[in-house]
Coordinates of C-alpha atoms in Angstrom, one line a residue:
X1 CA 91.5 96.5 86.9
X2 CA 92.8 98.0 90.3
X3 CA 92.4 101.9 90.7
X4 CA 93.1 103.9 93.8
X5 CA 90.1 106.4 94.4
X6 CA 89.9 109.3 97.4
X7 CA 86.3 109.3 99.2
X8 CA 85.6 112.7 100.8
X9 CA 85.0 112.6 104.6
X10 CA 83.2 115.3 106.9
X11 CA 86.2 116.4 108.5
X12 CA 89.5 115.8 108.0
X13 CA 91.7 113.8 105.3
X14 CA 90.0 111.4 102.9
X15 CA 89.5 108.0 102.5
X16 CA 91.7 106.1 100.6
X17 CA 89.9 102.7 98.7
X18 CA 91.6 100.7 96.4
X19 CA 89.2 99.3 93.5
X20 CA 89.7 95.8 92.1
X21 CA 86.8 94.6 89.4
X22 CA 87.0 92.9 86.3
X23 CA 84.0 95.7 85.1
X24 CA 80.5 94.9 84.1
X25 CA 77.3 94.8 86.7
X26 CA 79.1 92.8 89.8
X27 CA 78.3 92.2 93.4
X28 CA 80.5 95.0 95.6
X29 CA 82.3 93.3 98.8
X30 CA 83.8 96.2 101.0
X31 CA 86.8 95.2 103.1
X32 CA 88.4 96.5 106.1
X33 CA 91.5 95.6 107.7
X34 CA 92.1 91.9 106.0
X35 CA 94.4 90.8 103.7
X36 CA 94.9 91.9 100.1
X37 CA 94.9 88.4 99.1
X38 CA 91.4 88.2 99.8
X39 CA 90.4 91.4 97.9
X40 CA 92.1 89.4 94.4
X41 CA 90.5 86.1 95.3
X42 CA 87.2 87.7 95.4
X43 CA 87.9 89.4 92.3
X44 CA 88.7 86.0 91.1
X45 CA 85.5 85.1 92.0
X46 CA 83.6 87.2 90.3
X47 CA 83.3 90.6 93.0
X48 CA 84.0 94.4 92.2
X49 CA 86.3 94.6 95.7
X50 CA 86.7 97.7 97.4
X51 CA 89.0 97.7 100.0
X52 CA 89.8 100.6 102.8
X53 CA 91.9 100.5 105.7
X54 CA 89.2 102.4 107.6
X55 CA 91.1 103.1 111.7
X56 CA 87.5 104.5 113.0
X57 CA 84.0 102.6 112.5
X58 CA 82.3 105.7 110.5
X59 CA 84.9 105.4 108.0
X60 CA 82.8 102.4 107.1
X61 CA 79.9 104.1 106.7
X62 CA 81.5 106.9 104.2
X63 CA 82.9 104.0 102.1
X64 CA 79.4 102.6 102.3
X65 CA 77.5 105.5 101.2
X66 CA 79.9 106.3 98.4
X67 CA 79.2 103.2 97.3
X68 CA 75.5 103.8 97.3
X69 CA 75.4 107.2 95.5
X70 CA 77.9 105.8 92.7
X71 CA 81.0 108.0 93.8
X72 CA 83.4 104.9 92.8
X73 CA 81.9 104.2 89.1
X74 CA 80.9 100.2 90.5
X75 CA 77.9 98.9 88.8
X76 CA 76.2 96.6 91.3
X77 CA 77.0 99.2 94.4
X78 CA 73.6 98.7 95.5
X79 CA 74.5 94.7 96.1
X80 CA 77.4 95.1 98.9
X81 CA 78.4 93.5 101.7
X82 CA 81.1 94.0 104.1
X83 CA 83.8 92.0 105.4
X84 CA 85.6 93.5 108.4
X85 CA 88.6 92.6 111.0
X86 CA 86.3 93.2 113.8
X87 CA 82.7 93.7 114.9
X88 CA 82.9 97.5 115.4
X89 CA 83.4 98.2 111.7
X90 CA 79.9 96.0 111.3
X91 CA 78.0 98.6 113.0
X92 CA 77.9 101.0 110.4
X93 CA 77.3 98.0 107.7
X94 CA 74.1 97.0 110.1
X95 CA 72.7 100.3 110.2
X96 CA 72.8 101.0 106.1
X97 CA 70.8 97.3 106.0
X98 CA 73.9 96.0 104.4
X99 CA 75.2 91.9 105.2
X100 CA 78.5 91.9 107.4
X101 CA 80.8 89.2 108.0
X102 CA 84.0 89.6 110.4
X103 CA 86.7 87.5 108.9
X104 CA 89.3 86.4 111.0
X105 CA 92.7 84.3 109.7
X106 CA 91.0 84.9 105.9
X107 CA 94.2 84.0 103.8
X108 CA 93.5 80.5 104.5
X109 CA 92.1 79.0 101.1
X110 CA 89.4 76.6 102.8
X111 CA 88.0 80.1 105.0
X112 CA 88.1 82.2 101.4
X113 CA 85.7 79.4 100.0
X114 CA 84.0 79.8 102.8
X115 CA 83.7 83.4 102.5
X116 CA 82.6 83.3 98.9
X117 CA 79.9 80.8 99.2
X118 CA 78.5 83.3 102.7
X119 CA 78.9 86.2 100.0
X120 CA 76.6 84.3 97.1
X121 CA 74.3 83.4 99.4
X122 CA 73.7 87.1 100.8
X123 CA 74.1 89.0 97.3
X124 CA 74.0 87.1 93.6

């Protein structure tokens, strides 16, 4: 199931997040600025995917605490990780305590496995 979901920010237009989860209790990957390829073949692989073209690094952390306070219906918000484009969408992932991974060249099917096992290890 893919649904499109506004997030409120402090100031200024909100966030836009598309939702991809089969439903039930599932680990949450957040994504920024890679592929939507990789959000279905982690929904393949068993993730509630939330991905958000976030342009500033505090967009990351209003996806983030959404996700904690249950504004995007996710059961299993409190296990997420994020996957980002580049290390200064971690920051906000690093202070919230949450795993981060930048991803770079992800559409490649040996990095996705990759990915997946780095994203079992860190939250199943």
């Amino acid at each position: 199931m893919n649904r499109r979901v506004e997030i409120a920010r402090p100031v200024g237009v909100p966030l836009s997040v598309e939702v991809t989860s089969a439903g039930g209790r599932r680990p949450v990957v957040l994504l920024s600025g890679l592929p939507s390829e990789l959000a279905a073949r982690l929904a393949r692989a068993g993730f509630a995917v939330v991905a958000a073209d976030c342009p500033e690094p505090e967009d990351i952390g209003v996806a983030l605490d959404a996700l904690k306070r249950g504004a995007l219906n996710l059961e299993g918000g409190e296990r997420v990780a994020l996957l980002a484009a580049d290390e200064a969408h971690g920051r906000p992932a690093a202070a919230r305590d949450v795993p981060w991974l930048v991803v770079l060249g992800a559409t490649d099917e040996r990095n996705v496995d990759t990915i997946v096992q780095w994203l079992a290890r860190h939250l199943v």
